[in-house]
PDB file of C-alpha atoms in Angstrom:
ATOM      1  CA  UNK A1388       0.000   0.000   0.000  1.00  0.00           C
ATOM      2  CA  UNK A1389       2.390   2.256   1.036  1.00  0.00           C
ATOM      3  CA  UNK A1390       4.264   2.239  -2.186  1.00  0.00           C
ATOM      4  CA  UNK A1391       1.410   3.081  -4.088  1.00  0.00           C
ATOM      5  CA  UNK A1392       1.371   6.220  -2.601  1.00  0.00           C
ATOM      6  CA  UNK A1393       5.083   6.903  -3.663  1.00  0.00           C
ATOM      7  CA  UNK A1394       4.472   6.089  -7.140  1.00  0.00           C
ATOM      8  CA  UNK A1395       5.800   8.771  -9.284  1.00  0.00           C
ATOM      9  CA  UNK A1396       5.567   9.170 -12.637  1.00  0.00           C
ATOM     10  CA  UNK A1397       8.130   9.015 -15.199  1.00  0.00           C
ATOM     11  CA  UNK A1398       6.846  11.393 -17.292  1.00  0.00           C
ATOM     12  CA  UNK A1399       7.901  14.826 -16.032  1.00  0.00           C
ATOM     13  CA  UNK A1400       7.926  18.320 -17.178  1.00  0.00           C
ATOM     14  CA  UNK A1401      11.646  19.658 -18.039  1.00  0.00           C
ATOM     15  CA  UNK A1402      10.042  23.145 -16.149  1.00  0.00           C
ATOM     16  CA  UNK A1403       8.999  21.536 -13.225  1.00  0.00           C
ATOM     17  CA  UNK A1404      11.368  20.263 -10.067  1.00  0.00           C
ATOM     18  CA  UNK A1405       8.810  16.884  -8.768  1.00  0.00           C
ATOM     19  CA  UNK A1406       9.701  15.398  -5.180  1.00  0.00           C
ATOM     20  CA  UNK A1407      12.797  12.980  -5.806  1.00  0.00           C
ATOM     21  CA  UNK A1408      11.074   9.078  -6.419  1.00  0.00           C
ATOM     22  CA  UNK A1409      11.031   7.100  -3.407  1.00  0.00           C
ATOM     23  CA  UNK A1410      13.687   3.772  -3.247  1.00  0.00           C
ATOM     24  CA  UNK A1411      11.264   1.012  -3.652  1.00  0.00           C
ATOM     25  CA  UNK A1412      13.912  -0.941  -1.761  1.00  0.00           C
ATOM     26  CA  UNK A1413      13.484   1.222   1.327  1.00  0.00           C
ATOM     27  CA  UNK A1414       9.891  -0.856   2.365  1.00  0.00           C
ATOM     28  CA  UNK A1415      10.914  -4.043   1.152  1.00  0.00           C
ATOM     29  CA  UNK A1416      10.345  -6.386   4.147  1.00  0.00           C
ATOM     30  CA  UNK A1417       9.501  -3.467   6.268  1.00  0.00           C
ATOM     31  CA  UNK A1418       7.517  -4.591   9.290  1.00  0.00           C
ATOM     32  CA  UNK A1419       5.195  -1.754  11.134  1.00  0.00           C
ATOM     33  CA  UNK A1420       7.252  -1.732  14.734  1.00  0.00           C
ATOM     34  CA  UNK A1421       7.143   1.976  15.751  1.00  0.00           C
ATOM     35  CA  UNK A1422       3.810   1.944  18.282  1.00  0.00           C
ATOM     36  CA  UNK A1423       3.875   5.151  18.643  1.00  0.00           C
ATOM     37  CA  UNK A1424       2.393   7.692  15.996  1.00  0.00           C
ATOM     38  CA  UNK A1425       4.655   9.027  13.633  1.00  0.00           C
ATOM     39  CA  UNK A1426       4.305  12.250  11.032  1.00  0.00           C
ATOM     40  CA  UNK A1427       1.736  13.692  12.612  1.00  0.00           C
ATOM     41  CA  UNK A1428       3.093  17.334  12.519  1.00  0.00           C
ATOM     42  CA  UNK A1429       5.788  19.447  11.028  1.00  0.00           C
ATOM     43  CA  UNK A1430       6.819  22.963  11.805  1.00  0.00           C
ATOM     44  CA  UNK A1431       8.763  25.481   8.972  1.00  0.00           C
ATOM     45  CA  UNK A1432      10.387  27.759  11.756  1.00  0.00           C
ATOM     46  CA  UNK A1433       7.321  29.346  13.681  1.00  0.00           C
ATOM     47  CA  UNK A1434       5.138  27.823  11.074  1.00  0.00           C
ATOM     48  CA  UNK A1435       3.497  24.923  12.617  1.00  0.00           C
ATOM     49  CA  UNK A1436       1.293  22.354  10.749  1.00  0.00           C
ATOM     50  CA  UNK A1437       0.012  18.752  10.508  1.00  0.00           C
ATOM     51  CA  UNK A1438       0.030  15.718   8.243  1.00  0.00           C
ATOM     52  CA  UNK A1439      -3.101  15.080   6.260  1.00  0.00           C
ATOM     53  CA  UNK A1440      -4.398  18.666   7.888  1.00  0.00           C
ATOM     54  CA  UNK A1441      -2.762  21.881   6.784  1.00  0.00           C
ATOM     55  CA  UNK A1442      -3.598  23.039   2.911  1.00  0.00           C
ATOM     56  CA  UNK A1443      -0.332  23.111   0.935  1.00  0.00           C
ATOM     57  CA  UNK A1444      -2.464  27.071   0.073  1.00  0.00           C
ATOM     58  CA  UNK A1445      -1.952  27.445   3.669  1.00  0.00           C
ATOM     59  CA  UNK A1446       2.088  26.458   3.446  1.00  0.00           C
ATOM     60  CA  UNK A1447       2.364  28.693   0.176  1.00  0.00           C
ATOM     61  CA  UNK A1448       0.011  32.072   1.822  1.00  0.00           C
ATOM     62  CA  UNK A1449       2.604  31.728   4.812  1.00  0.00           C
ATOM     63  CA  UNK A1450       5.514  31.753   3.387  1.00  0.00           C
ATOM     64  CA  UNK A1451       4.624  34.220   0.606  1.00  0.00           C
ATOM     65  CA  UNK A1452       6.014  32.817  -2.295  1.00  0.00           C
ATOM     66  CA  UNK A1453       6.019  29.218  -3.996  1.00  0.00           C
ATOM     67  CA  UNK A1454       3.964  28.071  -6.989  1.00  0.00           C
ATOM     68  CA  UNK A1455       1.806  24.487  -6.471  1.00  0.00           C
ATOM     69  CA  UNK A1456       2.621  22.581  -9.238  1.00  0.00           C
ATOM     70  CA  UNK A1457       1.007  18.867 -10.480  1.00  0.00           C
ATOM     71  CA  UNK A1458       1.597  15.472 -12.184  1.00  0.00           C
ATOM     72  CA  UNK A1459      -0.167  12.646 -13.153  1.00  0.00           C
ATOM     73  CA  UNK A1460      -3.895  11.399 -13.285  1.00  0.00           C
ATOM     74  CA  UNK A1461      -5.938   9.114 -10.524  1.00  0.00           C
ATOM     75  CA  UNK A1462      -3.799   7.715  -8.364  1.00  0.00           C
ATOM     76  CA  UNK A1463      -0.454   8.925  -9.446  1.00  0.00           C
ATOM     77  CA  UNK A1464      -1.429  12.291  -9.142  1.00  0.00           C
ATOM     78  CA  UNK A1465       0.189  14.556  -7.312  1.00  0.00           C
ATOM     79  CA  UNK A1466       1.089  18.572  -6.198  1.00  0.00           C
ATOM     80  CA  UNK A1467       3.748  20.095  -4.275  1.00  0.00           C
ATOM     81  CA  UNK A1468       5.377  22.901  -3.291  1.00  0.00           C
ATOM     82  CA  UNK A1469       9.428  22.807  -3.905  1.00  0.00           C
ATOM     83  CA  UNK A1470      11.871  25.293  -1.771  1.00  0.00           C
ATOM     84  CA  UNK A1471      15.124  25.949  -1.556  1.00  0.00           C
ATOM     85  CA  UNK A1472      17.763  28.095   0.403  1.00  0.00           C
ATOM     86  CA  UNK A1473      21.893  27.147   0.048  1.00  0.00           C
ATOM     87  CA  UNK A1474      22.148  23.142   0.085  1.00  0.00           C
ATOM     88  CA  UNK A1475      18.917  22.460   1.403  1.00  0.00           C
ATOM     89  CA  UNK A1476      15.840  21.598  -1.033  1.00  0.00           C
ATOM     90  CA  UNK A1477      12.490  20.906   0.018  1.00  0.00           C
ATOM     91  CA  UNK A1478       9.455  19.221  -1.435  1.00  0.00           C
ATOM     92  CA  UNK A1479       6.008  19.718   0.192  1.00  0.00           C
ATOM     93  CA  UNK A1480       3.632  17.054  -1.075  1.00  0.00           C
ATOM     94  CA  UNK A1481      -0.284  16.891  -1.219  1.00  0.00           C
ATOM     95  CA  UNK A1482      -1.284  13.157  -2.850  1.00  0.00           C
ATOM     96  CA  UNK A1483      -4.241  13.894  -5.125  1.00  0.00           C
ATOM     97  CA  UNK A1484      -6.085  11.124  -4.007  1.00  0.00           C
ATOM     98  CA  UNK A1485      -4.901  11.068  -0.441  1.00  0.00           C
ATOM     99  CA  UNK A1486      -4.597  14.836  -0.137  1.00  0.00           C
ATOM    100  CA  UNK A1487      -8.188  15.630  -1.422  1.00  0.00           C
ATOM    101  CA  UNK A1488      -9.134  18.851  -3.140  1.00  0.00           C
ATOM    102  CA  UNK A1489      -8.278  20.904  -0.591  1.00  0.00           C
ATOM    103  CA  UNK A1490      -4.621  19.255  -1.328  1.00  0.00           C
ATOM    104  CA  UNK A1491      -3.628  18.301   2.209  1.00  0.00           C
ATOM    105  CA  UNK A1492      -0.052  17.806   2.981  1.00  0.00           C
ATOM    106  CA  UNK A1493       0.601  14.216   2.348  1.00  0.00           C
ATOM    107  CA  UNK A1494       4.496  13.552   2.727  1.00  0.00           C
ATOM    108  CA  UNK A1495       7.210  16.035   3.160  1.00  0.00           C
ATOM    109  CA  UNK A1496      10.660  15.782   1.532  1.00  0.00           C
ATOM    110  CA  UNK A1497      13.895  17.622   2.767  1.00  0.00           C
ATOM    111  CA  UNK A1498      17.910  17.208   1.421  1.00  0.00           C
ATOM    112  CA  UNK A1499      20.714  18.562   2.445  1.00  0.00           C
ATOM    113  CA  UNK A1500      23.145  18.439  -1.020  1.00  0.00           C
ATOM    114  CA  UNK A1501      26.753  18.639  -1.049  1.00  0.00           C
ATOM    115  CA  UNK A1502      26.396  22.009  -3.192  1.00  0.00           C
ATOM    116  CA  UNK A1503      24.293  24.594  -3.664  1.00  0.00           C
ATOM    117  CA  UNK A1504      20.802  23.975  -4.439  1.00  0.00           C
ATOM    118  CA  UNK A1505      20.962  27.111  -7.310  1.00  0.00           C
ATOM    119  CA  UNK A1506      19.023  25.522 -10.608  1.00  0.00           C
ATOM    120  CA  UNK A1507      15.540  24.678 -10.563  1.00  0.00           C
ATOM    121  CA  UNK A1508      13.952  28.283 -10.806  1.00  0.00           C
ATOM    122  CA  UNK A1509      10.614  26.631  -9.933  1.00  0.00           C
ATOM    123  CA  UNK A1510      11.449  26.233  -6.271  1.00  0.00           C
ATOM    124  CA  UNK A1511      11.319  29.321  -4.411  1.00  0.00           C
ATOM    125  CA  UNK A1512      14.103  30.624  -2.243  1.00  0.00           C
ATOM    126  CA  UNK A1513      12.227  29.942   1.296  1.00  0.00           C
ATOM    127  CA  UNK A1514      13.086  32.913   3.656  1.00  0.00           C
ATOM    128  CA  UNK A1515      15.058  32.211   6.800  1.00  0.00           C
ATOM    129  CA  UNK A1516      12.404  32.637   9.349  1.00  0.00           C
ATOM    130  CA  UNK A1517      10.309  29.547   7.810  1.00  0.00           C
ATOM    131  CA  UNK A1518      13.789  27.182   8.857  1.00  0.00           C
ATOM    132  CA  UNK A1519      14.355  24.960  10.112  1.00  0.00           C
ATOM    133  CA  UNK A1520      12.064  21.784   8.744  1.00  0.00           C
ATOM    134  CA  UNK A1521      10.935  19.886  12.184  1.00  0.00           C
ATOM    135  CA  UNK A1522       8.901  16.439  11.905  1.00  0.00           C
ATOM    136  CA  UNK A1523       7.175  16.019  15.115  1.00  0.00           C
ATOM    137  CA  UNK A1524       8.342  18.334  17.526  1.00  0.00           C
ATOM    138  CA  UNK A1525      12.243  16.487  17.349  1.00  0.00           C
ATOM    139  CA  UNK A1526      13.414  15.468  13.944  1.00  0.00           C
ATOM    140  CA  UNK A1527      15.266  17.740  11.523  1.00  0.00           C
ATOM    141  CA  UNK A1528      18.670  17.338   9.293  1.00  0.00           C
ATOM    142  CA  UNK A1529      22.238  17.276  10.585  1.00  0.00           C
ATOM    143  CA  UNK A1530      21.091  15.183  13.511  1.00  0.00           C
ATOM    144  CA  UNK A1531      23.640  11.733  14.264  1.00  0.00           C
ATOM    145  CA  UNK A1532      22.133   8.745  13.704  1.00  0.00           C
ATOM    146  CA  UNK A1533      22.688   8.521  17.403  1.00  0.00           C
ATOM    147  CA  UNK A1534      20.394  11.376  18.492  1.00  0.00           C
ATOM    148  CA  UNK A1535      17.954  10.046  15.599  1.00  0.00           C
ATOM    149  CA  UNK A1536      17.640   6.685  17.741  1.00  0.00           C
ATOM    150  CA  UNK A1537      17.577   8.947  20.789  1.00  0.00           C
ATOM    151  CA  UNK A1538      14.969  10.712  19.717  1.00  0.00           C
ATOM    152  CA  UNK A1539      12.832   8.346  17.875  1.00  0.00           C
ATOM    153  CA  UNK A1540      14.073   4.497  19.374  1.00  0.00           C
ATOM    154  CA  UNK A1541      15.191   1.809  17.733  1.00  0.00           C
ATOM    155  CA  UNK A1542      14.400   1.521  13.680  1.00  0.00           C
ATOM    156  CA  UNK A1543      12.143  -0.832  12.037  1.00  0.00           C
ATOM    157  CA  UNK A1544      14.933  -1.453   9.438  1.00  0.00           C
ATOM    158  CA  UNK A1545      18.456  -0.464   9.206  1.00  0.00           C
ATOM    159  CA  UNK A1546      21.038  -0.167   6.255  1.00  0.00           C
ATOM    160  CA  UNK A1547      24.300   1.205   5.993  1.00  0.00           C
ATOM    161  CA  UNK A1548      22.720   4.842   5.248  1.00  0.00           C
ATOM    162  CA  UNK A1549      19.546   4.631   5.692  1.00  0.00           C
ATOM    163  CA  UNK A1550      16.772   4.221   8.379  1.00  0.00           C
ATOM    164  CA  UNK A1551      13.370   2.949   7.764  1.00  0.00           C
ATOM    165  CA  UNK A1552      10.021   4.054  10.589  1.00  0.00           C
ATOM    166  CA  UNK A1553       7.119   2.355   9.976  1.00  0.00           C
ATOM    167  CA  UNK A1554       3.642   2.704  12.303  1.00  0.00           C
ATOM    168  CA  UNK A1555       0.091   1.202  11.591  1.00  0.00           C
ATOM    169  CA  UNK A1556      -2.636   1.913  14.092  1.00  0.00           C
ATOM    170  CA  UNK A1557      -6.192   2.070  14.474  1.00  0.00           C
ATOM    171  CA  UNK A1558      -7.741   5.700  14.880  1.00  0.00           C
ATOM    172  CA  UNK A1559     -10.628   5.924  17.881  1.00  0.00           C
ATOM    173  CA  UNK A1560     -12.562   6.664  14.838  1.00  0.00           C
ATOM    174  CA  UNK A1561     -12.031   3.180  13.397  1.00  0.00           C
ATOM    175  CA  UNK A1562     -10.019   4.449  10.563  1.00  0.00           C
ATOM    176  CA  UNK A1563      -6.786   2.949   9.553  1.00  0.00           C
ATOM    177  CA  UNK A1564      -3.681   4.844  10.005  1.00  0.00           C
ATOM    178  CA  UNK A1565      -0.102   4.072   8.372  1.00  0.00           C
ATOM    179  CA  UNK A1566       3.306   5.927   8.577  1.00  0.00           C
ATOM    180  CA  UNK A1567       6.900   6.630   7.787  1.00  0.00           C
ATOM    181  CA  UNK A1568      10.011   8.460   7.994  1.00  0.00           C
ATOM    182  CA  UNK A1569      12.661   7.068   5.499  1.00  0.00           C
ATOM    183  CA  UNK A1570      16.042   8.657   6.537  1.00  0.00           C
ATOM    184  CA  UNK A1571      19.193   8.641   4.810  1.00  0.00           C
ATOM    185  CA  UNK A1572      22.832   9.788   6.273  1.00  0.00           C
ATOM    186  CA  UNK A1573      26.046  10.575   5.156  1.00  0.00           C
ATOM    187  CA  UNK A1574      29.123  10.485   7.059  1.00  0.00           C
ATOM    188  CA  UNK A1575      26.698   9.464  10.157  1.00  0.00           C
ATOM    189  CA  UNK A1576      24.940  12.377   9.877  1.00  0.00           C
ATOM    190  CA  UNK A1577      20.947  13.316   8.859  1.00  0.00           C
ATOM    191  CA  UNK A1578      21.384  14.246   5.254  1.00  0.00           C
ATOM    192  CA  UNK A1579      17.954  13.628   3.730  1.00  0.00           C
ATOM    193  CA  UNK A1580      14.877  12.892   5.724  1.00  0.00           C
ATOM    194  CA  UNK A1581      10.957  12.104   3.572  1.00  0.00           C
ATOM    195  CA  UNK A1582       8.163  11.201   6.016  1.00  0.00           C
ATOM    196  CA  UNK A1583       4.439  10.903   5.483  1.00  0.00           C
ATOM    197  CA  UNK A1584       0.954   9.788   6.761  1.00  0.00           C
ATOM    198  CA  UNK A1585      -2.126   8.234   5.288  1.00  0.00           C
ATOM    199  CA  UNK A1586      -5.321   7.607   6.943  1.00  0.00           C
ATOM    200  CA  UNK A1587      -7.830   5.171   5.551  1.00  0.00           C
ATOM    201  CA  UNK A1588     -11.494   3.219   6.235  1.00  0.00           C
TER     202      UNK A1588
END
């Protein structure tokens, strides 16, 4: 399920920068372990907003710049909002399908690069008071993989460079709830972190 929801089309528009494709190999033989709930909320400096929630509108009005762009039909549709500022890039993600039409935020992607992040004129320079990107009150690049496991506990899969979180739960409302945070490091430090909610009956 949960790769369905990372499907990206090939197809792409030369003007437009779309979220970086998801590693299919990052959820193979992934169990669920986190219990606790994971990607519920994010904050952009004082900005603070929530998973499945918050209008990517609502992202773009506070910042005050940032153009929503789209891809793909039914399910492999999806908009986003693409910042940048020096080596950081960031991807703010509604699914169409997941996200609604009010385009809730869906997934969030953020990478550190080992240069500037200068070409892509599509992504807006995101002003210094909207940094840094926080996942849940705790999580945000240049962390150690030590303070990651600190933070968050033990992984439910673990590679060389890259962490895997993955939740399922049952809302009080009965509705189904799954999770991640898929976090990659370099030199043992937090260089690229994507994480994400879905909720379904």
């Amino acid at each position: 399920m949960l790769l369905l929801l990372f499907a990206i089309p090939a197809d792409d528009c030369s003007a437009q920068t779309p979220p970086p494709p998801v590693n299919e190999r990052a959820f193979e033989r992934v169990p669920p372990t986190v219990v606790k709930r994971l990607a519920t909320r994010f904050s952009l400096g004082a900005f603070a907003g929530r998973f499945e929630e918050t209008r990517l509108g609502a992202v773009r009005e506070a910042v005050g710049g940032g153009t929503i762009q789209h891809q793909g039909d039914a399910g492999d549709s999806i908009y986003w909002l693409c910042y940048r500022r020096a080596q950081h890039r960031l991807w703010i993600v509604s699914s169409g399908e997941m996200g609604g039409p009010d385009h809730l935020v869906t997934e969030i992607v953020e990478e550190l690069s080992e240069k500037d992040a200068e070409t892509s004129t599509d992504c807006a320079i995101i002003p210094e008071k909207f940094v840094p990107l926080v996942f849940d009150g705790k999580l945000h690049l240049g962390m150690s993989r030590l303070e990651v496991v600190a933070a968050l506990g033990p992984p439910s899969k673990s590679e060389a460079d890259q962490m895997v979180y993955s939740h399922e739960g049952r809302l009080a409302n009965g509705f189904d709830e799954a999770a991640w945070l898929i976090l990659r490091f370099r030199e043992e430090r937090l260089v690229s972190m994507r994480g994400g909610k879905a909720t379904t009956n």
